[in-house]
Amino acid sequence: MKTILVTGGAGFIGSHLCDYLLAEGHKVICMDNLSTGFKFHIKHLLNKKRFRFIKHDVVKPFSIKGNIDQIYHLASRASPVDYQKFPVETALSNSIGTNNLAKLALKKNATLLFTSTSESYGEPKEHPQKETYWGNVNPIGIRSCYDESKRFGEALLMAYHRSKKADIKIVRIFNTYGPRLRPSDGRVISNFITQALSNKPITIYGDGKQTRSFCYVGDLVAGLVTMMNSRFIGPKNLGNPDELTILELAKKVLQFTGSKSKLIFQKLPLDDPTKRQPDISKARDLLLWEPKVKLDEGLKLTIDWFRMLPMIK
Ligand code: UDP
C-alpha cells in the first residue's frame, strides 16, 4: 500500500484517479482548492479510511505530515474558457504549484508525475504529434497562460531532475472526456451534450473542420498509473489517436442523444488549433498502454451521465 497525493483530486480526471488508486488498495490524499473541482465528485470517498481530503491551493505553501510515495499533479484549470477567465491562477498552478510539489517530492523522496498537455504543441506543424516535436506556441496569446505554463512546468521538473535528481515523470494529456466533465466548463463535449439534451442549438466554432482526438477518462487514468509505475521520465503522450472533425463530433452527439438541436456556426476562438492527434507509439511500445474505449461507446456513457444531472433536465 502506497501513500499517494493527488492534486486536483476533486476535478474531472483527478477524481477518477482517486477512485482507481483507492480500488488498488492505496492511501490517497486528495488536494483541491475546489475552483473547478467539486466535492460532489469525491463525496463517496469522504468516509473511507484510506482517503483524506485537503482543501488547499497548490500555489500557496503547505506541508503534509508523514510519508508520501507518489504525487500526481493535476491541479490546474484545463478548459480554455476556464483558464482564460483565470489566466494568472492557471499560470501559477503550473509554475509555482509545480515548484511546491517538486520541493515536496524531494523532501519525501516521492515520485512526482506532472500532467502536461497536448496544448504544448500549439498549432502543430507536425501531424500527428510525437513527443519529439517542440511545438508551435504563441507565447503571449490568450492560451499562453495554460500552454506556456505547462511547458514551463516540464522545463522546471527537468531542471529538478538534472540538478537535484528529483524522481519525475511527465505526460502530455490530449483531449479527454467522460462522466464528471463539468457541464458549464465550455469544452466541446460538455457544450454539445448539454445543448443537445436541452434541444438548444449546437455551437460549432468556425467551420467545424478543425479536428481533435478524444480519449475516454478511464483509459487516460490507466495511462497515468502505468506511467507513474514505469521506469520512464517522459514526456509521453497519453490520448486516443482516433481523430475526427468537430462537425463529425456534433453529428454523433445528435445521433446518440436523439436531439432535434440545430447546428449553428459561431466565430472560431483566437489561436484555436486546427488539428490535434497524438502519436502514441511510445506509450504503446514502452508502457504497453493504449486506449480501449471507442468514441461511440464513451460518448454514450458520457451522455448517460449528463442525463442524470438535475441541472440539465
Ligand atoms: N468548440 C466548438 N464548440 C463549442 C466548444 C468548442 O466548436 O461549443 C471547438 C473549439 O473551437 C475547438 C474544439 O471544439 O476547436 C475543442 O475545444 P475545447 O474547448 O473542448 O478544447 P481544446 O481542444 O481547444 O483545448
mmCIF file of C-alpha atoms and ligand atoms in Angstrom:
data_model
loop_
_atom_site.group_PDB
_atom_site.id
_atom_site.type_symbol
_atom_site.label_atom_id
_atom_site.label_comp_id
_atom_site.label_asym_id
_atom_site.label_seq_id
_atom_site.Cartn_x
_atom_site.Cartn_y
_atom_site.Cartn_z
ATOM 1 C CA MET A 1 0.000 0.000 0.000
ATOM 2 C CA LYS A 2 1.433 3.343 -1.085
ATOM 3 C CA THR A 3 0.531 6.809 0.128
ATOM 4 C CA ILE A 4 -0.344 8.906 -2.896
ATOM 5 C CA LEU A 5 -1.073 12.631 -3.170
ATOM 6 C CA VAL A 6 -3.369 13.681 -5.998
ATOM 7 C CA THR A 7 -3.573 17.426 -6.588
ATOM 8 C CA GLY A 8 -6.714 18.438 -8.434
ATOM 9 C CA GLY A 9 -8.194 15.264 -6.968
ATOM 10 C CA ALA A 10 -11.754 16.611 -6.911
ATOM 11 C CA GLY A 11 -11.605 17.527 -10.584
ATOM 12 C CA PHE A 12 -12.699 15.603 -13.633
ATOM 13 C CA ILE A 13 -9.643 13.385 -14.236
ATOM 14 C CA GLY A 14 -8.350 13.685 -10.658
ATOM 15 C CA SER A 15 -11.469 12.245 -9.044
ATOM 16 C CA HIS A 16 -11.410 9.232 -11.377
ATOM 17 C CA LEU A 17 -7.746 8.772 -10.484
ATOM 18 C CA CYS A 18 -8.582 8.841 -6.751
ATOM 19 C CA ASP A 19 -11.220 6.134 -7.333
ATOM 20 C CA TYR A 20 -8.709 3.994 -9.242
ATOM 21 C CA LEU A 21 -5.906 4.312 -6.676
ATOM 22 C CA LEU A 22 -8.227 3.544 -3.750
ATOM 23 C CA ALA A 23 -9.551 0.499 -5.589
ATOM 24 C CA GLU A 24 -5.953 -0.637 -5.974
ATOM 25 C CA GLY A 25 -5.637 -0.524 -2.185
ATOM 26 C CA HIS A 26 -3.582 2.650 -1.723
ATOM 27 C CA LYS A 27 -3.921 5.512 0.715
ATOM 28 C CA VAL A 28 -4.975 8.654 -1.142
ATOM 29 C CA ILE A 29 -4.573 12.272 -0.092
ATOM 30 C CA CYS A 30 -6.667 14.460 -2.359
ATOM 31 C CA MET A 31 -5.756 18.150 -2.506
ATOM 32 C CA ASP A 32 -8.010 20.564 -4.341
ATOM 33 C CA ASN A 33 -8.950 24.227 -3.962
ATOM 34 C CA LEU A 34 -12.368 23.422 -5.473
ATOM 35 C CA SER A 35 -12.025 26.180 -8.066
ATOM 36 C CA THR A 36 -13.170 23.876 -10.862
ATOM 37 C CA GLY A 37 -13.289 20.636 -8.882
ATOM 38 C CA PHE A 38 -16.398 19.540 -6.990
ATOM 39 C CA LYS A 39 -16.737 17.865 -3.608
ATOM 40 C CA PHE A 40 -19.627 16.026 -5.237
ATOM 41 C CA HIS A 41 -17.102 14.004 -7.299
ATOM 42 C CA ILE A 42 -15.419 12.644 -4.167
ATOM 43 C CA LYS A 43 -18.343 12.542 -1.758
ATOM 44 C CA HIS A 44 -18.478 8.736 -1.958
ATOM 45 C CA LEU A 45 -14.845 8.650 -0.807
ATOM 46 C CA LEU A 46 -15.004 11.062 2.120
ATOM 47 C CA ASN A 47 -15.885 8.418 4.711
ATOM 48 C CA LYS A 48 -13.237 5.933 3.550
ATOM 49 C CA LYS A 49 -10.356 5.284 5.953
ATOM 50 C CA ARG A 50 -7.706 5.375 3.257
ATOM 51 C CA PHE A 51 -8.920 8.701 1.848
ATOM 52 C CA ARG A 52 -8.229 12.206 3.061
ATOM 53 C CA PHE A 53 -9.345 15.472 1.500
ATOM 54 C CA ILE A 54 -7.388 18.691 1.972
ATOM 55 C CA LYS A 55 -8.908 21.886 0.607
ATOM 56 C CA HIS A 56 -5.856 23.839 -0.451
ATOM 57 C CA ASP A 57 -4.423 25.748 -3.400
ATOM 58 C CA VAL A 58 -1.104 24.205 -4.542
ATOM 59 C CA VAL A 59 0.216 27.707 -5.249
ATOM 60 C CA LYS A 60 0.193 28.520 -1.522
ATOM 61 C CA PRO A 61 2.858 26.941 0.709
ATOM 62 C CA PHE A 62 1.866 23.780 2.540
ATOM 63 C CA SER A 63 3.311 20.797 4.333
ATOM 64 C CA ILE A 64 1.956 17.313 4.784
ATOM 65 C CA LYS A 65 2.900 15.127 7.746
ATOM 66 C CA GLY A 66 4.103 11.576 7.204
ATOM 67 C CA ASN A 67 5.316 9.602 4.291
ATOM 68 C CA ILE A 68 4.310 10.173 0.643
ATOM 69 C CA ASP A 69 5.385 7.733 -2.083
ATOM 70 C CA GLN A 70 3.865 9.240 -5.188
ATOM 71 C CA ILE A 71 2.444 12.603 -6.250
ATOM 72 C CA TYR A 72 0.184 13.177 -9.256
ATOM 73 C CA HIS A 73 -0.003 16.897 -10.035
ATOM 74 C CA LEU A 74 -3.263 17.545 -11.880
ATOM 75 C CA ALA A 75 -4.273 20.790 -10.201
ATOM 76 C CA SER A 76 -4.903 23.310 -12.967
ATOM 77 C CA ARG A 77 -7.836 24.705 -14.826
ATOM 78 C CA ALA A 78 -7.878 22.850 -18.138
ATOM 79 C CA SER A 79 -10.781 24.151 -20.196
ATOM 80 C CA PRO A 80 -9.892 27.100 -22.492
ATOM 81 C CA VAL A 81 -12.954 29.018 -21.241
ATOM 82 C CA ASP A 82 -11.945 28.453 -17.591
ATOM 83 C CA TYR A 83 -8.274 29.233 -17.912
ATOM 84 C CA GLN A 84 -8.878 32.343 -19.977
ATOM 85 C CA LYS A 85 -11.147 33.600 -17.183
ATOM 86 C CA PHE A 86 -8.429 32.908 -14.597
ATOM 87 C CA PRO A 87 -5.153 33.237 -16.523
ATOM 88 C CA VAL A 88 -2.945 34.231 -13.575
ATOM 89 C CA GLU A 89 -4.209 31.458 -11.299
ATOM 90 C CA THR A 90 -3.720 28.941 -14.125
ATOM 91 C CA ALA A 91 -0.182 30.082 -14.925
ATOM 92 C CA LEU A 92 0.738 29.939 -11.232
ATOM 93 C CA SER A 93 -0.677 26.470 -10.541
ATOM 94 C CA ASN A 94 1.556 25.047 -13.267
ATOM 95 C CA SER A 95 4.629 27.048 -12.252
ATOM 96 C CA ILE A 96 4.651 27.884 -8.526
ATOM 97 C CA GLY A 97 2.352 24.929 -7.818
ATOM 98 C CA THR A 98 4.702 22.590 -9.657
ATOM 99 C CA ASN A 99 7.661 24.085 -7.776
ATOM 100 C CA ASN A 100 5.920 23.482 -4.425
ATOM 101 C CA LEU A 101 5.273 19.877 -5.408
ATOM 102 C CA ALA A 102 8.826 19.317 -6.668
ATOM 103 C CA LYS A 103 10.134 20.505 -3.281
ATOM 104 C CA LEU A 104 7.680 18.217 -1.508
ATOM 105 C CA ALA A 105 8.719 15.270 -3.721
ATOM 106 C CA LEU A 106 12.392 15.839 -2.878
ATOM 107 C CA LYS A 107 11.650 16.134 0.837
ATOM 108 C CA LYS A 108 9.542 12.957 0.897
ATOM 109 C CA ASN A 109 11.638 11.058 -1.620
ATOM 110 C CA ALA A 110 8.484 10.663 -3.693
ATOM 111 C CA THR A 111 7.943 10.281 -7.439
ATOM 112 C CA LEU A 112 6.206 13.287 -8.985
ATOM 113 C CA LEU A 113 4.119 12.911 -12.135
ATOM 114 C CA PHE A 114 3.280 16.176 -13.893
ATOM 115 C CA THR A 115 0.311 16.306 -16.229
ATOM 116 C CA SER A 116 1.353 18.456 -19.138
ATOM 117 C CA THR A 117 -0.765 18.870 -22.220
ATOM 118 C CA SER A 118 -1.176 18.416 -25.954
ATOM 119 C CA GLU A 119 -1.501 22.203 -25.965
ATOM 120 C CA SER A 120 2.257 22.367 -25.528
ATOM 121 C CA TYR A 121 2.357 21.561 -29.279
ATOM 122 C CA GLY A 122 0.264 24.687 -30.017
ATOM 123 C CA GLU A 123 -0.841 24.985 -33.654
ATOM 124 C CA PRO A 124 1.066 21.883 -34.753
ATOM 125 C CA LYS A 125 3.158 21.859 -37.894
ATOM 126 C CA GLU A 126 3.713 18.137 -37.383
ATOM 127 C CA HIS A 127 0.778 15.746 -37.542
ATOM 128 C CA PRO A 128 0.186 13.544 -35.631
ATOM 129 C CA GLN A 129 2.222 14.988 -32.789
ATOM 130 C CA LYS A 130 5.181 12.996 -31.483
ATOM 131 C CA GLU A 131 6.882 13.761 -28.189
ATOM 132 C CA THR A 132 9.975 14.902 -30.109
ATOM 133 C CA TYR A 133 8.032 17.789 -31.692
ATOM 134 C CA TRP A 134 8.848 21.082 -29.931
ATOM 135 C CA GLY A 135 5.603 22.754 -30.789
ATOM 136 C CA ASN A 136 4.380 25.994 -32.304
ATOM 137 C CA VAL A 137 3.006 28.012 -29.409
ATOM 138 C CA ASN A 138 2.041 31.691 -29.220
ATOM 139 C CA PRO A 139 3.912 32.726 -26.049
ATOM 140 C CA ILE A 140 1.772 35.824 -25.464
ATOM 141 C CA GLY A 141 -1.545 34.563 -26.840
ATOM 142 C CA ILE A 142 -4.750 34.039 -24.876
ATOM 143 C CA ARG A 143 -3.938 30.345 -24.400
ATOM 144 C CA SER A 144 -0.377 31.009 -23.203
ATOM 145 C CA CYS A 145 -1.348 31.143 -19.513
ATOM 146 C CA TYR A 146 -2.036 27.431 -19.955
ATOM 147 C CA ASP A 147 0.230 26.060 -22.678
ATOM 148 C CA GLU A 148 3.309 28.080 -21.729
ATOM 149 C CA SER A 149 2.887 27.351 -18.020
ATOM 150 C CA LYS A 150 2.596 23.628 -18.777
ATOM 151 C CA ARG A 151 5.753 23.918 -20.906
ATOM 152 C CA PHE A 152 7.454 25.745 -18.045
ATOM 153 C CA GLY A 153 6.302 23.015 -15.634
ATOM 154 C CA GLU A 154 8.008 20.444 -17.849
ATOM 155 C CA ALA A 155 11.188 22.564 -18.024
ATOM 156 C CA LEU A 156 11.195 23.144 -14.265
ATOM 157 C CA LEU A 157 10.881 19.441 -13.497
ATOM 158 C CA MET A 158 13.643 18.553 -15.947
ATOM 159 C CA ALA A 159 15.809 21.107 -14.106
ATOM 160 C CA TYR A 160 14.954 19.491 -10.740
ATOM 161 C CA HIS A 161 15.716 16.118 -12.227
ATOM 162 C CA ARG A 162 19.044 17.121 -13.762
ATOM 163 C CA SER A 163 20.386 19.167 -10.877
ATOM 164 C CA LYS A 164 18.805 17.515 -7.833
ATOM 165 C CA LYS A 165 17.982 14.035 -9.104
ATOM 166 C CA ALA A 166 14.268 14.518 -8.445
ATOM 167 C CA ASP A 167 12.272 11.456 -9.482
ATOM 168 C CA ILE A 168 9.867 12.891 -12.046
ATOM 169 C CA LYS A 169 7.517 11.785 -14.828
ATOM 170 C CA ILE A 170 5.903 13.946 -17.490
ATOM 171 C CA VAL A 171 2.840 13.079 -19.536
ATOM 172 C CA ARG A 172 1.108 15.174 -22.186
ATOM 173 C CA ILE A 173 -2.620 14.639 -21.963
ATOM 174 C CA PHE A 174 -4.755 15.051 -25.096
ATOM 175 C CA ASN A 175 -8.489 15.884 -25.084
ATOM 176 C CA THR A 176 -10.223 13.724 -22.507
ATOM 177 C CA TYR A 177 -13.934 13.228 -21.873
ATOM 178 C CA GLY A 178 -16.288 11.161 -19.782
ATOM 179 C CA PRO A 179 -18.580 11.302 -16.757
ATOM 180 C CA ARG A 180 -17.844 14.214 -14.347
ATOM 181 C CA LEU A 181 -16.996 16.676 -17.092
ATOM 182 C CA ARG A 182 -18.350 19.946 -15.763
ATOM 183 C CA PRO A 183 -21.433 20.815 -17.855
ATOM 184 C CA SER A 184 -20.537 24.514 -17.872
ATOM 185 C CA ASP A 185 -16.810 24.150 -18.484
ATOM 186 C CA GLY A 186 -17.173 25.412 -22.047
ATOM 187 C CA ARG A 187 -15.372 22.484 -23.655
ATOM 188 C CA VAL A 188 -16.716 20.972 -26.786
ATOM 189 C CA ILE A 189 -18.091 17.674 -25.460
ATOM 190 C CA SER A 190 -19.764 19.227 -22.413
ATOM 191 C CA ASN A 191 -21.213 22.027 -24.552
ATOM 192 C CA PHE A 192 -22.532 19.734 -27.281
ATOM 193 C CA ILE A 193 -24.105 17.237 -24.875
ATOM 194 C CA THR A 194 -25.779 19.879 -22.690
ATOM 195 C CA GLN A 195 -27.030 21.699 -25.786
ATOM 196 C CA ALA A 196 -28.332 18.502 -27.390
ATOM 197 C CA LEU A 197 -30.078 17.319 -24.218
ATOM 198 C CA SER A 198 -31.890 20.629 -23.833
ATOM 199 C CA ASN A 199 -32.651 20.911 -27.584
ATOM 200 C CA LYS A 200 -30.681 24.159 -27.801
ATOM 201 C CA PRO A 201 -28.548 24.971 -30.865
ATOM 202 C CA ILE A 202 -25.212 23.170 -31.080
ATOM 203 C CA THR A 203 -22.495 25.817 -31.254
ATOM 204 C CA ILE A 204 -19.854 24.968 -33.849
ATOM 205 C CA TYR A 205 -16.914 27.363 -33.689
ATOM 206 C CA GLY A 206 -15.502 28.214 -37.100
ATOM 207 C CA ASP A 207 -16.433 25.846 -39.932
ATOM 208 C CA GLY A 208 -16.168 22.760 -37.720
ATOM 209 C CA LYS A 209 -13.420 21.280 -39.887
ATOM 210 C CA GLN A 210 -10.847 21.529 -37.097
ATOM 211 C CA THR A 211 -10.002 18.148 -35.611
ATOM 212 C CA ARG A 212 -9.481 16.716 -32.152
ATOM 213 C CA SER A 213 -8.896 13.164 -30.853
ATOM 214 C CA PHE A 214 -10.827 12.250 -27.726
ATOM 215 C CA CYS A 215 -9.751 9.810 -25.029
ATOM 216 C CA TYR A 216 -12.175 8.259 -22.541
ATOM 217 C CA VAL A 217 -11.293 9.183 -18.960
ATOM 218 C CA GLY A 218 -10.979 5.557 -17.764
ATOM 219 C CA ASP A 219 -8.345 4.871 -20.405
ATOM 220 C CA LEU A 220 -6.495 8.037 -19.548
ATOM 221 C CA VAL A 221 -6.370 7.228 -15.829
ATOM 222 C CA ALA A 222 -4.973 3.769 -16.582
ATOM 223 C CA GLY A 223 -2.286 5.501 -18.678
ATOM 224 C CA LEU A 224 -1.365 7.859 -15.835
ATOM 225 C CA VAL A 225 -0.948 4.988 -13.374
ATOM 226 C CA THR A 226 1.046 2.910 -15.867
ATOM 227 C CA MET A 227 3.390 5.830 -16.482
ATOM 228 C CA MET A 228 3.802 6.526 -12.768
ATOM 229 C CA ASN A 229 4.845 2.938 -12.121
ATOM 230 C CA SER A 230 7.151 2.717 -15.135
ATOM 231 C CA ARG A 231 10.864 3.434 -15.313
ATOM 232 C CA PHE A 232 10.369 6.280 -17.817
ATOM 233 C CA ILE A 233 10.642 10.012 -17.280
ATOM 234 C CA GLY A 234 8.799 11.009 -20.421
ATOM 235 C CA PRO A 235 7.380 13.107 -21.772
ATOM 236 C CA LYS A 236 4.863 10.585 -23.027
ATOM 237 C CA ASN A 237 1.719 11.406 -24.981
ATOM 238 C CA LEU A 238 -1.463 9.978 -23.474
ATOM 239 C CA GLY A 239 -4.556 10.167 -25.621
ATOM 240 C CA ASN A 240 -6.669 8.373 -28.159
ATOM 241 C CA PRO A 241 -5.420 8.779 -31.754
ATOM 242 C CA ASP A 242 -8.944 8.358 -33.159
ATOM 243 C CA GLU A 243 -9.249 11.792 -34.840
ATOM 244 C CA LEU A 244 -12.428 13.450 -36.103
ATOM 245 C CA THR A 245 -13.698 16.882 -37.065
ATOM 246 C CA ILE A 246 -15.783 18.919 -34.651
ATOM 247 C CA LEU A 247 -18.635 18.743 -37.155
ATOM 248 C CA GLU A 248 -18.470 14.932 -37.114
ATOM 249 C CA LEU A 249 -18.488 15.032 -33.322
ATOM 250 C CA ALA A 250 -21.603 17.237 -33.316
ATOM 251 C CA LYS A 251 -23.396 14.757 -35.593
ATOM 252 C CA LYS A 252 -22.523 11.861 -33.308
ATOM 253 C CA VAL A 253 -23.858 13.730 -30.280
ATOM 254 C CA LEU A 254 -27.089 14.490 -32.143
ATOM 255 C CA GLN A 255 -27.411 10.844 -33.171
ATOM 256 C CA PHE A 256 -26.750 9.395 -29.694
ATOM 257 C CA THR A 257 -28.989 11.847 -27.861
ATOM 258 C CA GLY A 258 -31.767 11.740 -30.477
ATOM 259 C CA SER A 259 -31.841 15.519 -30.200
ATOM 260 C CA LYS A 260 -33.561 17.897 -32.599
ATOM 261 C CA SER A 261 -30.989 20.639 -31.984
ATOM 262 C CA LYS A 262 -29.820 22.639 -34.982
ATOM 263 C CA LEU A 263 -26.187 23.332 -35.737
ATOM 264 C CA ILE A 264 -25.158 26.985 -35.585
ATOM 265 C CA PHE A 265 -21.789 28.351 -36.637
ATOM 266 C CA GLN A 266 -20.014 30.884 -34.457
ATOM 267 C CA LYS A 267 -16.674 32.711 -34.536
ATOM 268 C CA LEU A 268 -13.611 30.499 -34.066
ATOM 269 C CA PRO A 269 -11.773 31.494 -30.856
ATOM 270 C CA LEU A 270 -8.319 33.027 -31.279
ATOM 271 C CA ASP A 271 -5.385 30.602 -31.557
ATOM 272 C CA ASP A 272 -7.709 27.593 -31.730
ATOM 273 C CA PRO A 273 -5.545 24.736 -33.092
ATOM 274 C CA THR A 274 -6.741 23.472 -36.491
ATOM 275 C CA LYS A 275 -5.766 19.875 -35.799
ATOM 276 C CA ARG A 276 -4.634 17.624 -32.987
ATOM 277 C CA GLN A 277 -3.852 13.933 -32.854
ATOM 278 C CA PRO A 278 -1.456 12.136 -30.548
ATOM 279 C CA ASP A 279 1.211 9.800 -31.827
ATOM 280 C CA ILE A 280 1.126 7.237 -29.028
ATOM 281 C CA SER A 281 3.781 4.845 -30.356
ATOM 282 C CA LYS A 282 5.946 5.468 -27.297
ATOM 283 C CA ALA A 283 3.137 4.753 -24.836
ATOM 284 C CA ARG A 284 2.149 1.672 -26.844
ATOM 285 C CA ASP A 285 5.647 0.253 -27.229
ATOM 286 C CA LEU A 286 7.233 1.240 -23.934
ATOM 287 C CA LEU A 287 4.324 1.419 -21.478
ATOM 288 C CA LEU A 288 2.245 -1.248 -23.236
ATOM 289 C CA TRP A 289 -0.687 1.098 -22.797
ATOM 290 C CA GLU A 290 -3.307 2.065 -25.332
ATOM 291 C CA PRO A 291 -6.868 3.304 -25.091
ATOM 292 C CA LYS A 292 -9.591 0.685 -25.305
ATOM 293 C CA VAL A 293 -12.864 2.620 -25.255
ATOM 294 C CA LYS A 294 -14.137 3.662 -28.683
ATOM 295 C CA LEU A 295 -15.571 7.157 -29.053
ATOM 296 C CA ASP A 296 -19.121 5.925 -29.736
ATOM 297 C CA GLU A 297 -19.133 3.811 -26.591
ATOM 298 C CA GLY A 298 -17.532 6.521 -24.443
ATOM 299 C CA LEU A 299 -19.880 9.201 -25.754
ATOM 300 C CA LYS A 300 -22.920 7.083 -24.856
ATOM 301 C CA LEU A 301 -21.591 6.582 -21.306
ATOM 302 C CA THR A 302 -20.942 10.309 -21.013
ATOM 303 C CA ILE A 303 -24.390 11.213 -22.351
ATOM 304 C CA ASP A 304 -25.966 8.811 -19.811
ATOM 305 C CA TRP A 305 -24.109 10.587 -17.026
ATOM 306 C CA PHE A 306 -25.164 14.051 -18.251
ATOM 307 C CA ARG A 307 -28.787 12.865 -18.428
ATOM 308 C CA MET A 308 -28.654 12.132 -14.694
ATOM 309 C CA LEU A 309 -27.577 15.643 -13.788
ATOM 310 C CA PRO A 310 -30.512 17.588 -12.354
ATOM 311 C CA MET A 311 -29.315 20.918 -13.774
ATOM 312 C CA ILE A 312 -29.760 19.779 -17.370
ATOM 313 C CA LYS A 313 -33.228 18.387 -17.041
HETATM 314 N N1 UDP B 1 -15.681 24.037 -29.931
HETATM 315 C C1 UDP B 1 -16.848 24.208 -30.669
HETATM 316 N N2 UDP B 1 -17.996 24.490 -29.988
HETATM 317 C C2 UDP B 1 -18.047 24.594 -28.634
HETATM 318 C C3 UDP B 1 -16.866 24.409 -27.890
HETATM 319 C C4 UDP B 1 -15.686 24.138 -28.578
HETATM 320 O O1 UDP B 1 -16.854 24.116 -31.911
HETATM 321 O O2 UDP B 1 -19.144 24.850 -28.106
HETATM 322 C C5 UDP B 1 -14.432 23.699 -30.654
HETATM 323 C C6 UDP B 1 -13.236 24.571 -30.306
HETATM 324 O O3 UDP B 1 -13.230 25.734 -31.082
HETATM 325 C C7 UDP B 1 -12.088 23.635 -30.615
HETATM 326 C C8 UDP B 1 -12.639 22.255 -30.280
HETATM 327 O O4 UDP B 1 -14.053 22.384 -30.289
HETATM 328 O O5 UDP B 1 -11.752 23.697 -31.963
HETATM 329 C C9 UDP B 1 -12.191 21.723 -28.934
HETATM 330 O O6 UDP B 1 -12.402 22.718 -27.990
HETATM 331 P P1 UDP B 1 -12.236 22.507 -26.424
HETATM 332 O O7 UDP B 1 -12.531 23.816 -25.778
HETATM 333 O O8 UDP B 1 -13.024 21.329 -25.975
HETATM 334 O O9 UDP B 1 -10.718 22.112 -26.197
HETATM 335 P P2 UDP B 1 -9.321 22.426 -26.902
HETATM 336 O O10 UDP B 1 -9.010 21.186 -27.654
HETATM 337 O O11 UDP B 1 -9.472 23.605 -27.834
HETATM 338 O O12 UDP B 1 -8.402 22.695 -25.786
#
